[in-house]
Amino acid sequence: MVLVLWSPRGSGAAVSPAVSSRDLPHPASDEIRLEDVLHALSDPMRLRIVRELAGARGELSCSHFDLPVTKSTTTHHFRVLRESGVIRQVYRGTAKMNGLRRDDLDELFPGLLAALLDAAARQAVRLAG
């Protein structure tokens, strides 16, 4: 799709790609910063989301997650994860689908995600017992 903009001086049309209002901003892999990832994963609800995504075989919709917080707070958590580069969100029809950016994170910070997920799993067992 191409958007043509009319110029009031009659100098012709400028052409630029149309951007859908449903496109969500994500950092490029070389823009992902360690401190942003660690901040995003420091919240128990966001860590819970990431643990579920890590255990999934593919993408999960936002409605899949049953978090004990309001819808607006859930939306905030997903936005923090997306903007930090931990997850990728895309619309598929009316559903917003979420996927862990495991390949990007593993390339940038080898072993970090695996270590964090392992530590979170051990903590969950410890706190449940």
PDB file of C-alpha atoms in Angstrom:
ATOM      1  CA  MET A   1       0.000   0.000   0.000  1.00  0.00           C
ATOM      2  CA  VAL A   2       1.302   3.456  -0.886  1.00  0.00           C
ATOM      3  CA  LEU A   3       0.102   6.731   0.565  1.00  0.00           C
ATOM      4  CA  VAL A   4       0.248   9.726  -1.781  1.00  0.00           C
ATOM      5  CA  LEU A   5       0.470  13.126  -0.142  1.00  0.00           C
ATOM      6  CA  TRP A   6      -0.754  16.199  -2.025  1.00  0.00           C
ATOM      7  CA  SER A   7       1.519  19.222  -2.005  1.00  0.00           C
ATOM      8  CA  PRO A   8      -0.317  22.587  -1.717  1.00  0.00           C
ATOM      9  CA  ARG A   9       2.256  24.321  -3.972  1.00  0.00           C
ATOM     10  CA  GLY A  10       1.575  21.952  -6.821  1.00  0.00           C
ATOM     11  CA  SER A  11       5.142  20.647  -6.814  1.00  0.00           C
ATOM     12  CA  GLY A  12       3.982  17.069  -7.192  1.00  0.00           C
ATOM     13  CA  ALA A  13       3.246  14.194  -4.880  1.00  0.00           C
ATOM     14  CA  ALA A  14       5.483  12.724  -2.229  1.00  0.00           C
ATOM     15  CA  VAL A  15       5.293   8.954  -1.806  1.00  0.00           C
ATOM     16  CA  SER A  16       5.812   7.231   1.523  1.00  0.00           C
ATOM     17  CA  PRO A  17       4.890   3.792   2.794  1.00  0.00           C
ATOM     18  CA  ALA A  18       1.655   3.661   4.711  1.00  0.00           C
ATOM     19  CA  VAL A  19       2.014   2.589   8.313  1.00  0.00           C
ATOM     20  CA  SER A  20      -0.826   0.671   9.850  1.00  0.00           C
ATOM     21  CA  SER A  21      -2.182   1.873  13.174  1.00  0.00           C
ATOM     22  CA  ARG A  22      -1.938  -1.772  14.195  1.00  0.00           C
ATOM     23  CA  ASP A  23       1.848  -1.939  13.735  1.00  0.00           C
ATOM     24  CA  LEU A  24       3.551  -2.076  17.100  1.00  0.00           C
ATOM     25  CA  PRO A  25       7.003  -0.553  17.680  1.00  0.00           C
ATOM     26  CA  HIS A  26       9.805  -2.966  18.603  1.00  0.00           C
ATOM     27  CA  PRO A  27      13.482  -2.264  19.100  1.00  0.00           C
ATOM     28  CA  ALA A  28      15.786  -3.708  16.455  1.00  0.00           C
ATOM     29  CA  SER A  29      17.990  -6.439  17.865  1.00  0.00           C
ATOM     30  CA  ASP A  30      21.020  -4.108  17.955  1.00  0.00           C
ATOM     31  CA  GLU A  31      18.966  -1.607  20.018  1.00  0.00           C
ATOM     32  CA  ILE A  32      18.113  -4.055  22.821  1.00  0.00           C
ATOM     33  CA  ARG A  33      19.901  -3.037  26.020  1.00  0.00           C
ATOM     34  CA  LEU A  34      20.717  -5.317  28.933  1.00  0.00           C
ATOM     35  CA  GLU A  35      19.428  -2.883  31.553  1.00  0.00           C
ATOM     36  CA  ASP A  36      16.052  -2.656  29.773  1.00  0.00           C
ATOM     37  CA  VAL A  37      15.754  -6.454  29.607  1.00  0.00           C
ATOM     38  CA  LEU A  38      16.673  -6.835  33.285  1.00  0.00           C
ATOM     39  CA  HIS A  39      14.211  -4.101  34.260  1.00  0.00           C
ATOM     40  CA  ALA A  40      11.432  -5.754  32.262  1.00  0.00           C
ATOM     41  CA  LEU A  41      12.107  -9.129  33.882  1.00  0.00           C
ATOM     42  CA  SER A  42      12.371  -7.703  37.407  1.00  0.00           C
ATOM     43  CA  ASP A  43       8.582  -7.560  37.791  1.00  0.00           C
ATOM     44  CA  PRO A  44       6.891 -10.805  38.935  1.00  0.00           C
ATOM     45  CA  MET A  45       3.968 -10.453  36.491  1.00  0.00           C
ATOM     46  CA  ARG A  46       6.242  -9.819  33.520  1.00  0.00           C
ATOM     47  CA  LEU A  47       8.475 -12.716  34.536  1.00  0.00           C
ATOM     48  CA  ARG A  48       5.358 -14.894  34.734  1.00  0.00           C
ATOM     49  CA  ILE A  49       4.406 -13.879  31.179  1.00  0.00           C
ATOM     50  CA  VAL A  50       7.912 -14.686  29.916  1.00  0.00           C
ATOM     51  CA  ARG A  51       7.932 -18.063  31.681  1.00  0.00           C
ATOM     52  CA  GLU A  52       4.636 -18.984  29.985  1.00  0.00           C
ATOM     53  CA  LEU A  53       5.915 -17.833  26.603  1.00  0.00           C
ATOM     54  CA  ALA A  54       9.144 -19.808  27.086  1.00  0.00           C
ATOM     55  CA  GLY A  55       7.115 -22.956  27.745  1.00  0.00           C
ATOM     56  CA  ALA A  56       4.803 -22.451  24.773  1.00  0.00           C
ATOM     57  CA  ARG A  57       5.352 -24.050  21.381  1.00  0.00           C
ATOM     58  CA  GLY A  58       4.524 -20.821  19.582  1.00  0.00           C
ATOM     59  CA  GLU A  59       2.873 -17.471  20.046  1.00  0.00           C
ATOM     60  CA  LEU A  60       0.218 -16.889  22.692  1.00  0.00           C
ATOM     61  CA  SER A  61      -2.563 -14.297  22.592  1.00  0.00           C
ATOM     62  CA  CYS A  62      -2.852 -11.701  25.326  1.00  0.00           C
ATOM     63  CA  SER A  63      -6.166 -13.273  26.361  1.00  0.00           C
ATOM     64  CA  HIS A  64      -4.340 -16.557  27.085  1.00  0.00           C
ATOM     65  CA  PHE A  65      -2.754 -15.014  30.183  1.00  0.00           C
ATOM     66  CA  ASP A  66      -4.797 -15.002  33.381  1.00  0.00           C
ATOM     67  CA  LEU A  67      -2.990 -12.414  35.472  1.00  0.00           C
ATOM     68  CA  PRO A  68      -4.336 -11.170  38.817  1.00  0.00           C
ATOM     69  CA  VAL A  69      -4.181  -7.531  37.690  1.00  0.00           C
ATOM     70  CA  THR A  70      -6.452  -5.159  35.768  1.00  0.00           C
ATOM     71  CA  LYS A  71      -6.585  -5.203  31.976  1.00  0.00           C
ATOM     72  CA  SER A  72      -4.814  -1.844  31.795  1.00  0.00           C
ATOM     73  CA  THR A  73      -2.002  -3.134  34.024  1.00  0.00           C
ATOM     74  CA  THR A  74      -1.708  -6.264  31.879  1.00  0.00           C
ATOM     75  CA  THR A  75      -1.441  -4.043  28.796  1.00  0.00           C
ATOM     76  CA  HIS A  76       1.305  -2.039  30.526  1.00  0.00           C
ATOM     77  CA  HIS A  77       3.280  -5.213  31.312  1.00  0.00           C
ATOM     78  CA  PHE A  78       3.112  -6.390  27.695  1.00  0.00           C
ATOM     79  CA  ARG A  79       4.199  -2.942  26.474  1.00  0.00           C
ATOM     80  CA  VAL A  80       7.244  -2.935  28.808  1.00  0.00           C
ATOM     81  CA  LEU A  81       8.228  -6.415  27.588  1.00  0.00           C
ATOM     82  CA  ARG A  82       7.788  -5.389  23.932  1.00  0.00           C
ATOM     83  CA  GLU A  83       9.614  -2.071  24.212  1.00  0.00           C
ATOM     84  CA  SER A  84      12.541  -3.694  26.039  1.00  0.00           C
ATOM     85  CA  GLY A  85      12.915  -6.275  23.264  1.00  0.00           C
ATOM     86  CA  VAL A  86      11.945  -9.312  25.339  1.00  0.00           C
ATOM     87  CA  ILE A  87       8.826 -10.143  23.309  1.00  0.00           C
ATOM     88  CA  ARG A  88       7.477  -9.478  19.833  1.00  0.00           C
ATOM     89  CA  GLN A  89       3.792  -8.607  19.461  1.00  0.00           C
ATOM     90  CA  VAL A  90       1.856  -8.828  16.203  1.00  0.00           C
ATOM     91  CA  TYR A  91      -1.808  -8.668  15.349  1.00  0.00           C
ATOM     92  CA  ARG A  92      -3.298 -11.798  13.800  1.00  0.00           C
ATOM     93  CA  GLY A  93      -6.861 -10.869  12.950  1.00  0.00           C
ATOM     94  CA  THR A  94      -8.292  -9.338  16.115  1.00  0.00           C
ATOM     95  CA  ALA A  95      -5.853 -11.089  18.466  1.00  0.00           C
ATOM     96  CA  LYS A  96      -2.578  -9.581  19.626  1.00  0.00           C
ATOM     97  CA  MET A  97      -0.090 -12.448  19.570  1.00  0.00           C
ATOM     98  CA  ASN A  98       3.026 -12.581  21.716  1.00  0.00           C
ATOM     99  CA  GLY A  99       6.270 -14.424  21.133  1.00  0.00           C
ATOM    100  CA  LEU A 100       9.502 -14.521  23.078  1.00  0.00           C
ATOM    101  CA  ARG A 101      12.462 -13.011  21.201  1.00  0.00           C
ATOM    102  CA  ARG A 102      14.642 -15.896  22.351  1.00  0.00           C
ATOM    103  CA  ASP A 103      16.977 -15.863  19.329  1.00  0.00           C
ATOM    104  CA  ASP A 104      17.725 -12.138  19.675  1.00  0.00           C
ATOM    105  CA  LEU A 105      18.251 -12.383  23.434  1.00  0.00           C
ATOM    106  CA  ASP A 106      20.432 -15.490  23.172  1.00  0.00           C
ATOM    107  CA  GLU A 107      22.602 -13.861  20.510  1.00  0.00           C
ATOM    108  CA  LEU A 108      23.028 -10.613  22.459  1.00  0.00           C
ATOM    109  CA  PHE A 109      23.287 -12.080  25.971  1.00  0.00           C
ATOM    110  CA  PRO A 110      24.288 -15.760  25.711  1.00  0.00           C
ATOM    111  CA  GLY A 111      22.886 -17.846  28.562  1.00  0.00           C
ATOM    112  CA  LEU A 112      21.050 -14.970  30.238  1.00  0.00           C
ATOM    113  CA  LEU A 113      17.499 -15.992  29.383  1.00  0.00           C
ATOM    114  CA  ALA A 114      18.117 -19.653  30.214  1.00  0.00           C
ATOM    115  CA  ALA A 115      19.695 -18.720  33.564  1.00  0.00           C
ATOM    116  CA  LEU A 116      16.834 -16.356  34.451  1.00  0.00           C
ATOM    117  CA  LEU A 117      14.159 -18.898  33.508  1.00  0.00           C
ATOM    118  CA  ASP A 118      15.955 -21.627  35.488  1.00  0.00           C
ATOM    119  CA  ALA A 119      16.280 -19.364  38.535  1.00  0.00           C
ATOM    120  CA  ALA A 120      12.600 -18.359  38.282  1.00  0.00           C
ATOM    121  CA  ALA A 121      11.539 -22.017  38.107  1.00  0.00           C
ATOM    122  CA  ARG A 122      13.666 -22.903  41.155  1.00  0.00           C
ATOM    123  CA  GLN A 123      12.243 -19.948  43.053  1.00  0.00           C
ATOM    124  CA  ALA A 124       8.663 -20.969  42.192  1.00  0.00           C
ATOM    125  CA  VAL A 125       9.305 -24.470  43.556  1.00  0.00           C
ATOM    126  CA  ARG A 126      10.935 -23.064  46.695  1.00  0.00           C
ATOM    127  CA  LEU A 127       8.063 -20.648  47.367  1.00  0.00           C
ATOM    128  CA  ALA A 128       5.395 -23.284  46.685  1.00  0.00           C
ATOM    129  CA  GLY A 129       6.966 -25.745  49.119  1.00  0.00           C
TER     130      GLY A 129
END
